[in-house]
Coordinates of C-alpha atoms in Angstrom, one line a residue:
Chain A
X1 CA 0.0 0.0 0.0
X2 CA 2.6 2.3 1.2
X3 CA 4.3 2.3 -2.0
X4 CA 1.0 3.3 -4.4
X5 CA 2.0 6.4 -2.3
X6 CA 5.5 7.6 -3.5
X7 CA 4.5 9.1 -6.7
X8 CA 1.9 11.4 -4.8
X9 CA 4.9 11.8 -2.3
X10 CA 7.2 12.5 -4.5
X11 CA 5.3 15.2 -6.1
X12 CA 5.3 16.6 -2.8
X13 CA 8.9 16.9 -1.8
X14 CA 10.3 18.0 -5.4
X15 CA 7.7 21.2 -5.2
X16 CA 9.1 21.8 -1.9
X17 CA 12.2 21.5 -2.9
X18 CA 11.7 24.2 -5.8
X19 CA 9.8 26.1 -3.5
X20 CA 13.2 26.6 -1.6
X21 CA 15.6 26.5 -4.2
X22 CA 13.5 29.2 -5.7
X23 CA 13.4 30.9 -2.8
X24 CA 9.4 31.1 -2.5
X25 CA 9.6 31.8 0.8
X26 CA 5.7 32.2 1.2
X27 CA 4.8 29.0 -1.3
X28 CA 7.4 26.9 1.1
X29 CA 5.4 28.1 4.5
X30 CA 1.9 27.3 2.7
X31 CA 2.8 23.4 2.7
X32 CA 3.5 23.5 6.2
X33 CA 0.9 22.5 9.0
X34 CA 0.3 25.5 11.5
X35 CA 1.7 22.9 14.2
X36 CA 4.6 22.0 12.4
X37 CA 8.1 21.5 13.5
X38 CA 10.9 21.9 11.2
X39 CA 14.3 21.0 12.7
X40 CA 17.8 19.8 12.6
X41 CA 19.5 17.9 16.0
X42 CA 22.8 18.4 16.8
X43 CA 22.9 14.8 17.8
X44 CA 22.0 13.0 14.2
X45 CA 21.1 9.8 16.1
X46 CA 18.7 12.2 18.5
X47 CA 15.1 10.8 18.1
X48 CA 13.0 13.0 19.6
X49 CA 14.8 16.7 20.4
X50 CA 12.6 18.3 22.8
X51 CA 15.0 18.1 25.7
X52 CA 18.2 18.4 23.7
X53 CA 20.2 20.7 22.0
X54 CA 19.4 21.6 18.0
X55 CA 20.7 23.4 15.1
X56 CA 17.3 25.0 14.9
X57 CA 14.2 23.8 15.7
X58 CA 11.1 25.6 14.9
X59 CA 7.1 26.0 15.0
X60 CA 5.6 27.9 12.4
X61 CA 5.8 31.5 14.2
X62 CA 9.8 31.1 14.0
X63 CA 9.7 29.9 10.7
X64 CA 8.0 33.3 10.1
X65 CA 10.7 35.1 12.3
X66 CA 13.0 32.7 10.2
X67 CA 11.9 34.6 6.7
X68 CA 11.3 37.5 7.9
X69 CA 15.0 37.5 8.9
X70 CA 16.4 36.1 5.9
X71 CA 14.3 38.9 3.9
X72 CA 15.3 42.0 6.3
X73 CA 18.7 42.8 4.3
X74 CA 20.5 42.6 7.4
X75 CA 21.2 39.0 8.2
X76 CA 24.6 39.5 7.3
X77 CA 25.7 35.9 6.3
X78 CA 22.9 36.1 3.2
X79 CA 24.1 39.5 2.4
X80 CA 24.5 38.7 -0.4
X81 CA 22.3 35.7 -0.8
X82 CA 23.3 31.6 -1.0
X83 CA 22.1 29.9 -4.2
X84 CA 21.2 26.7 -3.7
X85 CA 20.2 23.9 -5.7
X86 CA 18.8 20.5 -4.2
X87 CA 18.1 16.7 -5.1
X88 CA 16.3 13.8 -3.5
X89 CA 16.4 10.3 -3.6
X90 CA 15.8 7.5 -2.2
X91 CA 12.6 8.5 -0.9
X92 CA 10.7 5.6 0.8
X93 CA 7.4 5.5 2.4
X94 CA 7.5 4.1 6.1
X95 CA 5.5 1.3 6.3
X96 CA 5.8 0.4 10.1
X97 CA 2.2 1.5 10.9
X98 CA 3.6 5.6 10.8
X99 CA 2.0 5.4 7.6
X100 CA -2.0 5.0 6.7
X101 CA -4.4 7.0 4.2
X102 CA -4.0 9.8 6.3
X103 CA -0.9 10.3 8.0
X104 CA 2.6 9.6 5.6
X105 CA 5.9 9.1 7.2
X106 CA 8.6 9.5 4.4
X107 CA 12.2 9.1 4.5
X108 CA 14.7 10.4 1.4
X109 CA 18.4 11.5 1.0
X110 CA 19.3 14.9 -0.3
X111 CA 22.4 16.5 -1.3
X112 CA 22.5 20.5 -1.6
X113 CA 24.8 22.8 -3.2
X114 CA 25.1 26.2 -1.7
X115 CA 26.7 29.3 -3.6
X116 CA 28.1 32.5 -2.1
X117 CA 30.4 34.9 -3.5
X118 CA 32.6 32.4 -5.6
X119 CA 32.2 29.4 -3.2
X120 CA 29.9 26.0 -3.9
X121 CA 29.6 24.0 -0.9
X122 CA 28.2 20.5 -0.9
X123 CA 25.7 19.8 2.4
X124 CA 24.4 16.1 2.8
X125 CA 22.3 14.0 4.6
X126 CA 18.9 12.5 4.9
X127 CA 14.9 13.7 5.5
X128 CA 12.6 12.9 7.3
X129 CA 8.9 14.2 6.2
X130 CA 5.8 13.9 8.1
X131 CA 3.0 14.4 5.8
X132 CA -0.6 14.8 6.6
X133 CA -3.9 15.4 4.0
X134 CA -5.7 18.6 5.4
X135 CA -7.1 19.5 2.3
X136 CA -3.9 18.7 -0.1
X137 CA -1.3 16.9 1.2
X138 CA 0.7 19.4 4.2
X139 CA 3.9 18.8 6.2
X140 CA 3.2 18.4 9.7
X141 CA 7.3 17.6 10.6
X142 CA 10.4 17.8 8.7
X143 CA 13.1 16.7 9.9
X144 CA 16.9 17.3 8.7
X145 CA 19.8 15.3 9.7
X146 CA 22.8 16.9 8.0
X147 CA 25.6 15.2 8.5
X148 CA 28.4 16.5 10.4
X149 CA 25.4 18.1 12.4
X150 CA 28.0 17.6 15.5
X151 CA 31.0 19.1 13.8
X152 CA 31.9 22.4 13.5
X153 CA 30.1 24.1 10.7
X154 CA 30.5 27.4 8.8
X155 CA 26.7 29.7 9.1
X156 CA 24.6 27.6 7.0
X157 CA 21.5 30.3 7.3
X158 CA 19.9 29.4 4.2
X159 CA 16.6 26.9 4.3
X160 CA 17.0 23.0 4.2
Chain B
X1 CA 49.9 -6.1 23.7
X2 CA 51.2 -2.5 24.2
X3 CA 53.2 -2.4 21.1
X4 CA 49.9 -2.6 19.2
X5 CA 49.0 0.9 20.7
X6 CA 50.1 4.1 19.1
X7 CA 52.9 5.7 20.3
X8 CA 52.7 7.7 23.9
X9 CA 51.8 11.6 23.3
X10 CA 54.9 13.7 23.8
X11 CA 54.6 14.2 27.7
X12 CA 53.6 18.2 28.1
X13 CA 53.3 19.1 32.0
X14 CA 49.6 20.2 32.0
X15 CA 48.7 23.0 35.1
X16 CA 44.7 22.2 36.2
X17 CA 43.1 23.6 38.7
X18 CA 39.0 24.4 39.0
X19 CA 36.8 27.5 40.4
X20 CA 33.0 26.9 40.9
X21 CA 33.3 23.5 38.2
X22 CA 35.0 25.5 35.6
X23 CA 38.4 23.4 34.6
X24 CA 41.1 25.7 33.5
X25 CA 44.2 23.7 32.1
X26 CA 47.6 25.3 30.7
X27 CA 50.6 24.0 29.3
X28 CA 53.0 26.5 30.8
X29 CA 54.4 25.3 34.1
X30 CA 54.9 28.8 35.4
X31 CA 51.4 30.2 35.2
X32 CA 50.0 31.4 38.2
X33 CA 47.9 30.3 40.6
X34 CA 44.0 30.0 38.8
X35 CA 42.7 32.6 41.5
X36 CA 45.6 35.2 40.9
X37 CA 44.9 35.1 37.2
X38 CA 41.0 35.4 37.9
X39 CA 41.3 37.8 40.6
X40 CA 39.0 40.8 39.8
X41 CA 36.8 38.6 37.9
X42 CA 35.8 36.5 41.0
X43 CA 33.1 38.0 41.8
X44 CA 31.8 38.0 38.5
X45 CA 32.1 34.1 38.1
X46 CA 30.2 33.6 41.0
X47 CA 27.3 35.9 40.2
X48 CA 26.8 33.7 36.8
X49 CA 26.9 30.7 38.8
X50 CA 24.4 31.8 41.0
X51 CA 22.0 33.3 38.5
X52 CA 19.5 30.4 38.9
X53 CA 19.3 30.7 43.1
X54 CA 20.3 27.3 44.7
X55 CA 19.8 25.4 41.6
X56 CA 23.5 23.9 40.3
X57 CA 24.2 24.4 36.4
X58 CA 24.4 21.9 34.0
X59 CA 26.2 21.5 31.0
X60 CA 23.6 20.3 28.3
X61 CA 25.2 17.0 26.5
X62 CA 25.2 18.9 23.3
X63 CA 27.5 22.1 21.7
X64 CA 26.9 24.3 19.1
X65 CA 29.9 24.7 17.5
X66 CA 31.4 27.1 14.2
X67 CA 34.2 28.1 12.3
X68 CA 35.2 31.0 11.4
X69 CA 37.5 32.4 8.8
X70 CA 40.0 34.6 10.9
X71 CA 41.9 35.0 14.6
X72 CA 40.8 34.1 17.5
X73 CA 40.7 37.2 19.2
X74 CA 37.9 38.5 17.2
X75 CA 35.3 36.6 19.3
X76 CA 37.1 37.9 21.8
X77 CA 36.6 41.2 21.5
X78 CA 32.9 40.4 20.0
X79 CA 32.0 39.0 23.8
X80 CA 32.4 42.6 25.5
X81 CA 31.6 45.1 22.4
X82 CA 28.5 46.6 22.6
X83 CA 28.9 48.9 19.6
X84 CA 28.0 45.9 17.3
X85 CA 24.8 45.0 18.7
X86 CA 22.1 46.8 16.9
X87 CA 24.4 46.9 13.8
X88 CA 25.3 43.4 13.3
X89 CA 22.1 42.2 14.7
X90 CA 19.7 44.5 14.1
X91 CA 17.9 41.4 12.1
X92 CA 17.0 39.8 15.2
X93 CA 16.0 43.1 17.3
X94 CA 13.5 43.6 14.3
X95 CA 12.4 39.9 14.4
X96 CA 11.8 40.6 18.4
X97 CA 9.8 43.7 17.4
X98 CA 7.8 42.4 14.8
X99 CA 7.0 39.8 17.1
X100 CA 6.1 41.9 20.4
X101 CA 5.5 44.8 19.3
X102 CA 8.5 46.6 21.4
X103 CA 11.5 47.7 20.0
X104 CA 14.7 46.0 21.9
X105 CA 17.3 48.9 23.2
X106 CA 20.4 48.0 24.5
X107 CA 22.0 51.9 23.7
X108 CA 20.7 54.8 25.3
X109 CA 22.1 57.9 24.5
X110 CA 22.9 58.8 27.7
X111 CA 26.1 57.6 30.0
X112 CA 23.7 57.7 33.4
X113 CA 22.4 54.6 34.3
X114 CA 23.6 52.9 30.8
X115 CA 24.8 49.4 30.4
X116 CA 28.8 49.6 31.2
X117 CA 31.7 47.7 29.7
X118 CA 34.5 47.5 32.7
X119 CA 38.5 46.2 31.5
X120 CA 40.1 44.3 34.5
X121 CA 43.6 42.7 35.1
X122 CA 44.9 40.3 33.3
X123 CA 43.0 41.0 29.8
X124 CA 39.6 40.2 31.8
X125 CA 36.4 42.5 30.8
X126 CA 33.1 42.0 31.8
X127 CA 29.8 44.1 30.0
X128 CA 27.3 44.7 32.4
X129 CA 23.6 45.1 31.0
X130 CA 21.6 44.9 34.3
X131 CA 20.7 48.0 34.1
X132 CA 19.0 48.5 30.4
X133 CA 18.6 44.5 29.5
X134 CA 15.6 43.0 31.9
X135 CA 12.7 44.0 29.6
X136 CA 14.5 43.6 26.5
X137 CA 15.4 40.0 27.6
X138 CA 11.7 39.1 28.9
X139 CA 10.9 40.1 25.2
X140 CA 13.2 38.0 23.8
X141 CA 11.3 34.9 26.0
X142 CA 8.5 35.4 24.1
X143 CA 9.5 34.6 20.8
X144 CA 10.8 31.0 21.9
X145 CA 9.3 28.3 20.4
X146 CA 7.0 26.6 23.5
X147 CA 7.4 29.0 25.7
X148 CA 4.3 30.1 27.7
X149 CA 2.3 31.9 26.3
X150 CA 2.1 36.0 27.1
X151 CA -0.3 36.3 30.4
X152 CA -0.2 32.7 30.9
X153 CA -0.3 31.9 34.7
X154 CA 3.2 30.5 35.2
X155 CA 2.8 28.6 38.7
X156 CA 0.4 26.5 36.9
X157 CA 2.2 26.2 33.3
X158 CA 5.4 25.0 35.4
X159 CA 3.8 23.4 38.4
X160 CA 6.0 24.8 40.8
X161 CA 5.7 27.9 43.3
X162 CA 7.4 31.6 42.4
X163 CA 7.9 30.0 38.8
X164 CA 8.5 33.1 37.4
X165 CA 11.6 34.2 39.0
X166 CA 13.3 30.5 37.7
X167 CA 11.8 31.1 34.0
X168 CA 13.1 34.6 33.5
X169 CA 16.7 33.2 34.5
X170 CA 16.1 31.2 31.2
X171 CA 18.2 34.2 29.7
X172 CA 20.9 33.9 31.8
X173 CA 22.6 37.1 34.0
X174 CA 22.5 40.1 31.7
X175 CA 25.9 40.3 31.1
X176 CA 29.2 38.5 29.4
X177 CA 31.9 37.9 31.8
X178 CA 35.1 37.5 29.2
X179 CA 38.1 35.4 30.7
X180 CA 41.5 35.8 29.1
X181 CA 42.6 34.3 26.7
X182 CA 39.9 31.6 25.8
X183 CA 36.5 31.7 27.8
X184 CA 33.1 33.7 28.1
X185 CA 30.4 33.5 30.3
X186 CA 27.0 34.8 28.7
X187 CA 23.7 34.7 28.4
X188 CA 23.5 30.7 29.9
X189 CA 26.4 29.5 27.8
X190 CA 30.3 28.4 28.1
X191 CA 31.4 30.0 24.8
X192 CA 35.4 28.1 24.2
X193 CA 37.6 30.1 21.8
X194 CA 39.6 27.6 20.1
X195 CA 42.1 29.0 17.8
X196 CA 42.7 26.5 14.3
X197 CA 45.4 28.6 12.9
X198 CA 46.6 32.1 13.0
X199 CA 43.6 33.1 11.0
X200 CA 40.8 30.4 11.3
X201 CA 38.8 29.6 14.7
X202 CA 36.5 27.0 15.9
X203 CA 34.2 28.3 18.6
X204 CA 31.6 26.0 21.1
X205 CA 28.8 27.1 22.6
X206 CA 27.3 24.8 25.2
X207 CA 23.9 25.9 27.0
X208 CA 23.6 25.7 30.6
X209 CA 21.2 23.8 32.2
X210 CA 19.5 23.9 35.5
X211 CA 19.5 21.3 38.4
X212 CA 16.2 20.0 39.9
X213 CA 13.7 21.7 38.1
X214 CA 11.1 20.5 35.8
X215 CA 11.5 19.6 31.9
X216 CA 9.8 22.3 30.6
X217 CA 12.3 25.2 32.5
X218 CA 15.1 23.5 30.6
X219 CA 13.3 22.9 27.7
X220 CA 12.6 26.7 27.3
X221 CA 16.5 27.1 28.4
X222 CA 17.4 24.8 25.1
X223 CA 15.4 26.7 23.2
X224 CA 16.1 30.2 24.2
X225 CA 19.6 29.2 23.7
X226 CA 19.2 27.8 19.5
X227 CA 17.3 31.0 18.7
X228 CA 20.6 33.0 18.6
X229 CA 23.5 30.2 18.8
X230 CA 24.4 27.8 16.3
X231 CA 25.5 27.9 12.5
X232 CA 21.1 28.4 11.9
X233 CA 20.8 30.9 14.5
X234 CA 20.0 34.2 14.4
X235 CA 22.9 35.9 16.6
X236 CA 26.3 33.8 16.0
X237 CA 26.0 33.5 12.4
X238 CA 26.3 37.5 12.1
X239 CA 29.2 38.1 13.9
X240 CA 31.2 34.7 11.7
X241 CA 29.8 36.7 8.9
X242 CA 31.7 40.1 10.3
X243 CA 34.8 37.8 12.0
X244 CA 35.5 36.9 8.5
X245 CA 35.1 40.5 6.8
X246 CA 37.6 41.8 9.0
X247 CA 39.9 39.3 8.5
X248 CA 40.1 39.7 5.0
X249 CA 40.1 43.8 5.6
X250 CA 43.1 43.0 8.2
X251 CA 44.5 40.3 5.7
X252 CA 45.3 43.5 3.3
X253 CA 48.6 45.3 3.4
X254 CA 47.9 48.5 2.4
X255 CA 47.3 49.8 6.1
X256 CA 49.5 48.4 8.8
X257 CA 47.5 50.0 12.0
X258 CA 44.0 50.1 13.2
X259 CA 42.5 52.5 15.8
X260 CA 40.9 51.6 19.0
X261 CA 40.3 54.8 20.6
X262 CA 36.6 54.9 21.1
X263 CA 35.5 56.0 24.1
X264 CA 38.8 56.8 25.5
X265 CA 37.9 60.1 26.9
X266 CA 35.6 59.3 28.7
X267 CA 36.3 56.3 30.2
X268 CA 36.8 56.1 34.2
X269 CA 39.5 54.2 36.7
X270 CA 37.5 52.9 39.9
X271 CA 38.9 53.0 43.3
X272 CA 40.7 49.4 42.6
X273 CA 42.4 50.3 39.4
X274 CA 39.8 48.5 36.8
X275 CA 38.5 50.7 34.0
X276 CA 34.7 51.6 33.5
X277 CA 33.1 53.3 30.8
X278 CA 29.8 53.0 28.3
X279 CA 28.9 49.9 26.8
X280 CA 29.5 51.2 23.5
X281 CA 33.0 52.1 24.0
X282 CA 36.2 50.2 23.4
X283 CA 37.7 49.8 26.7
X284 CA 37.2 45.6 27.2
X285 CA 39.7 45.5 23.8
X286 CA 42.1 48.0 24.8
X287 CA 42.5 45.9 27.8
X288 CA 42.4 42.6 26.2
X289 CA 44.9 43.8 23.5
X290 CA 47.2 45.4 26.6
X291 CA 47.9 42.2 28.2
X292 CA 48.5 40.3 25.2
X293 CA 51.1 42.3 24.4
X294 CA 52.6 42.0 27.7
X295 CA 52.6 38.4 28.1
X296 CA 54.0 38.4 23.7
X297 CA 56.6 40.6 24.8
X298 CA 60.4 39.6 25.3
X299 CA 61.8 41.5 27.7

């Protein structure tokens, strides 16, 4: 069952992901639940990071703040702006009862270049998506684990 | 089967010695005693220790960590400078207003009753912002993801009596306490300054929690701490952006000296010798820069 899914899935994740490479800022919001959580543990093997330490781990209002940052002209590190440019793959539909008509649990790997002033930087690592149908299909969770999440990292500001 | 293992690290006599937890280590035999090279600073460790009440501090089991492309003595001078506040981050102070309605104001024009910078022995330097920062940092509560919301009854949200004294030290002691060479004590966060190279840096930030108090205090802690820390925050990743500007600007050889005068004439000498003047000024990195050159210099 799970698998009649992916296509629908996939459709999904790859407008997200030119929603963000595009840098539709307000499109990307719109496919998010207004109880969402988008985040990114520090820990990669971290499975649920209420009580620990993230990279960032937002509900919808500081997504907002999040934008509205990135759009202000003075968050310094996008001054000027990363390019990026995203793939997925991989992307499999949990089938260990996460997943029913309703409520979609979707794993996938993606690999990001990022452009600034005469760099490209290549950011890895895997998603998780919670998907739910209220009205189309919405992201209620998404859930980055880059890797090297632990390590030191240069300002990586842009959207995942 | 000891021949299997890797050779033993050069032996290096290692100095250790701890005040209030902290671990201070050096590899230079002759240093002095931890207390004489903390001295004026004392007092200042202790009041960040004790910004919670009774409760103990814990480190959290996570860090967030960066790099940044230049010396290590720009975070440095970035813990104690209060010029660059509503410059380099004016993006969050307009996120906080946005969000709240007030605007954040860490500058008055004013010397009276203004935050303070204060330069101590030994390169140590300490901003105080008890005096401007209470409602700005209450504001700053408000925007954290979870957090009670505004008017919310916090006895009952926390379960515990006088909760609201224990959730507004979620923002730590308004004020950095800077440690020569390596260390700062902010907001509720260790920040290490770990120089890579002459002109690359790795620093770690590791939030403080709190000792016997419920989840949801250190939850808001964690959380109050990733809105500004982090590679993804909205504080640290401004200042890597600025570390790494200057150190191209200081990278060029066109112009051998820069000027750190601000503030100079008006800055004050208290009874015990430290120096005192507005937060804006640059009194912390005169100090700083003072004994570096004393303990680089050959006599």
């Amino acid at each position: 069952m799970a698998a009649s899914l992916v296509p629908e899935v996939y459709e999904v994740l790859a407008r997200e992901a030119h929603l963000l490479d595009d840098r539709d800022y307000e499109g990307w919001l719109e496919l998010f639940t207004d109880d969402c959580l988008y985040w990114m543990p520090v820990d990669p093997l971290v499975e649920d990071g209420t009580m620990r330490l993230n990279v960032f781990y937002d509900d919808k209002p500081k997504m907002v703040d999040r934008i509205a940052r990135l759009s202000s002209g003075s968050a310094y590190t996008e001054e000027p702006i990363s390019l990026t440019a995203r793939t997925f793959a991989a992307v499999q539909v949990e089938e260990d009862g996460a997943s029913d008509g309703e409520r979609i649990a979707v794993r996938s790997n993606f690999q990001m270049v990022a452009y600034r002033s005469g760099e490209q930087r290549v950011l890895g690592g895997r998603y998780l998506h919670r998907l739910v149908r209220e009205g189309g299909v919405r992201i209620s969770e998404k859930r980055v684990t880059l890797l090297g999440s632990d390590a030191p990292q240069r300002p990586m500001t842009f959207l995942f | 089967v000891s021949w299997l293992r890797s050779p033993t690290p050069r032996k290096r006599s290692t100095k250790v010695e701890s005040y209030r937890g902290f671990i201070f280590a050096s590899f230079n035999p002759e240093v002095p005693a931890l207390t004489d090279h903390l001295h004026d600073v004392l007092p200042y460790i202790d009041r960040f220790v004790e910004h919670a009440g009774d409760h103990a501090l814990r480190v959290a089991p996570d860090a967030n960590e960066v790099v940044y492309e230049a010396n290590w003595k720009m975070q440095l001078e970035n813990n104690v400078d209060g010029y660059h506040l509503s410059f380099t981050h004016q993006s969050l102070f307009g996120v906080i207003q946005q969000r709240t309605g007030k605007q954040p104001r860490y500058l008055g024009g004013s010397t009276e009753g203004a935050a303070t910078v204060e330069a101590f022995s030994n390169g140590h330097a300490v901003m105080d912002l008890r005096s401007v920062a209470t409602g700005v940092l209450r504001e700053r509560l408000d925007i954290v993801p979870g957090a009670p919301p505004p008017g919310s009854d916090l006895d009952e949200y926390f379960g515990l009596e006088n909760a609201e004294e224990l959730y507004l030290s979620s923002t730590g002691p308004p004020m950095n306490v800077s440690i020569f060479p390596n260390l700062n004590l902010g907001s509720i966060n260790i920040c290490e300054i770990h120089p890579l190279s002459v002109n690359r840096t790795r620093v770690v930030l590791r939030p403080l929690l709190l000792d016997g108090v419920p989840d949801d205090i250190n939850r808001v802690r964690l959380r109050y701490h990733e809105i500004g820390s982090g590679p993804a925050g909205f504080v640290q990743p401004d200042d890597v952006e600025m570390f790494d500007r200057v150190g191209l600007g200081l990278a060029s050889e066109e112009v051998e000296w820069i000027q750190m005068t601000r503030g100079l004439q008006r800055e004050t000498v208290a009874a015990d010798g430290h120096k005192v003047s507005h937060i804006s000024d640059e009194t912390p990195q005169r100090g700083q820069y003072r004994h570096w050159r004393e303990l680089m210099s050959v006599d």
